[in-house]
Amino acid sequence: QVQVVESGGGLVQAGGSLRLSCAASGSTIRFNTIDWYRQAPGKQRESVASVTSAGITTYADSVKGRFTISRDNAKRTVYLQMNSLKPEDTAVYYCNTHFGGWAWGQGTQVTVSS
């Protein structure tokens, strides 16, 4: 069973940037489509970015043009580069497969101040 640890979150001013990392252990990730999700207080968890095993990426409209997802299969790590952050990006960010097949990690808190 794959276990994930998310890191890289923090407090940043609007317009700033953060780079999140998702380190996976326990099995290879190379065959999985992997998503970054986020959950804001009082809201449902949503996928914001996805990367297939072939490196094809898709993004939620709310983050398109600002976030970039990438992966390093050798390091079993998936990244989320977040630029031009907005207060509405404030949430706990998680990574998982496209269908939520792994155990959820603790997530990493991202707080964007206005």
XYZ file of C-alpha atoms in Angstrom:
114
model
C 0.000 0.000 0.000
C 1.346 3.395 -0.982
C 1.768 5.978 1.748
C 2.097 9.661 0.944
C 3.516 12.625 2.791
C 2.627 16.096 1.576
C 4.841 19.079 2.379
C 5.671 22.592 1.302
C 2.627 24.464 2.519
C 2.726 27.653 4.522
C 1.485 31.200 4.888
C 1.968 33.447 1.889
C 0.632 36.793 0.737
C -1.667 37.049 -2.234
C 0.362 36.968 -5.429
C 3.028 34.786 -3.886
C 4.177 31.288 -4.753
C 4.597 27.930 -3.085
C 5.818 24.549 -4.257
C 4.163 21.511 -2.752
C 5.696 18.044 -2.734
C 4.039 14.661 -2.411
C 6.465 11.893 -1.500
C 5.150 8.370 -1.951
C 6.534 5.200 -0.454
C 5.608 1.542 -0.504
C 5.234 0.988 -4.225
C 5.974 2.508 -7.577
C 3.783 5.357 -8.705
C 4.768 5.336 -12.348
C 1.585 3.712 -13.611
C -0.835 5.935 -11.705
C -2.633 9.099 -12.677
C -2.062 11.297 -9.653
C -4.048 14.308 -8.546
C -3.522 17.155 -6.167
C -6.698 17.822 -4.183
C -7.622 20.552 -1.778
C -10.223 20.981 0.910
C -11.182 24.369 2.262
C -13.091 24.748 5.535
C -16.726 23.824 5.090
C -16.209 22.659 1.521
C -15.816 19.314 -0.188
C -12.451 18.033 -1.286
C -11.807 18.840 -4.936
C -9.188 17.902 -7.481
C -7.224 20.883 -8.746
C -4.614 19.207 -10.942
C -3.919 15.796 -12.433
C -0.971 14.183 -14.204
C -1.140 10.884 -16.064
C 1.606 8.268 -16.277
C 2.447 9.748 -19.685
C 2.789 13.232 -18.232
C -0.452 14.664 -19.573
C -1.794 17.323 -17.231
C -5.240 18.731 -16.571
C -6.324 21.529 -14.267
C -9.440 22.863 -12.634
C -10.553 26.123 -14.199
C -9.923 27.908 -10.907
C -6.181 27.231 -11.036
C -5.499 26.979 -14.754
C -2.576 29.153 -15.777
C -1.387 29.546 -12.186
C -0.632 26.006 -10.973
C 1.664 23.422 -12.567
C 1.695 19.746 -11.645
C 4.728 17.582 -12.383
C 6.100 14.215 -11.376
C 9.417 12.474 -10.869
C 8.738 8.750 -10.929
C 12.308 7.860 -9.951
C 11.893 9.901 -6.769
C 8.276 8.794 -6.327
C 7.386 12.432 -5.921
C 4.714 14.651 -7.395
C 4.947 18.431 -7.249
C 2.518 21.306 -7.432
C 3.973 24.689 -8.293
C 1.500 27.365 -7.271
C 1.960 30.903 -8.531
C -0.157 34.045 -8.277
C -1.837 32.648 -5.201
C -5.202 34.019 -4.144
C -6.961 33.977 -0.763
C -9.456 31.504 -2.202
C -6.598 29.025 -2.664
C -6.449 28.673 1.123
C -7.023 25.000 1.930
C -5.383 21.780 3.015
C -3.744 20.199 -0.013
C -3.503 16.438 -0.533
C -2.241 14.100 -3.217
C -3.771 10.785 -4.218
C -4.512 8.754 -7.268
C -7.178 10.017 -9.648
C -9.732 7.744 -7.966
C -8.517 8.205 -4.409
C -7.068 4.726 -4.242
C -4.349 5.411 -1.701
C -4.698 6.076 1.983
C -5.013 9.827 2.451
C -2.055 11.615 3.947
C -2.171 14.417 6.492
C -2.076 17.055 3.820
C -0.261 20.362 3.915
C -1.909 23.626 4.888
C -1.760 26.529 2.464
C -2.917 29.892 3.741
C -3.017 32.917 1.451
C -3.490 36.285 3.093
C -5.013 39.236 1.277
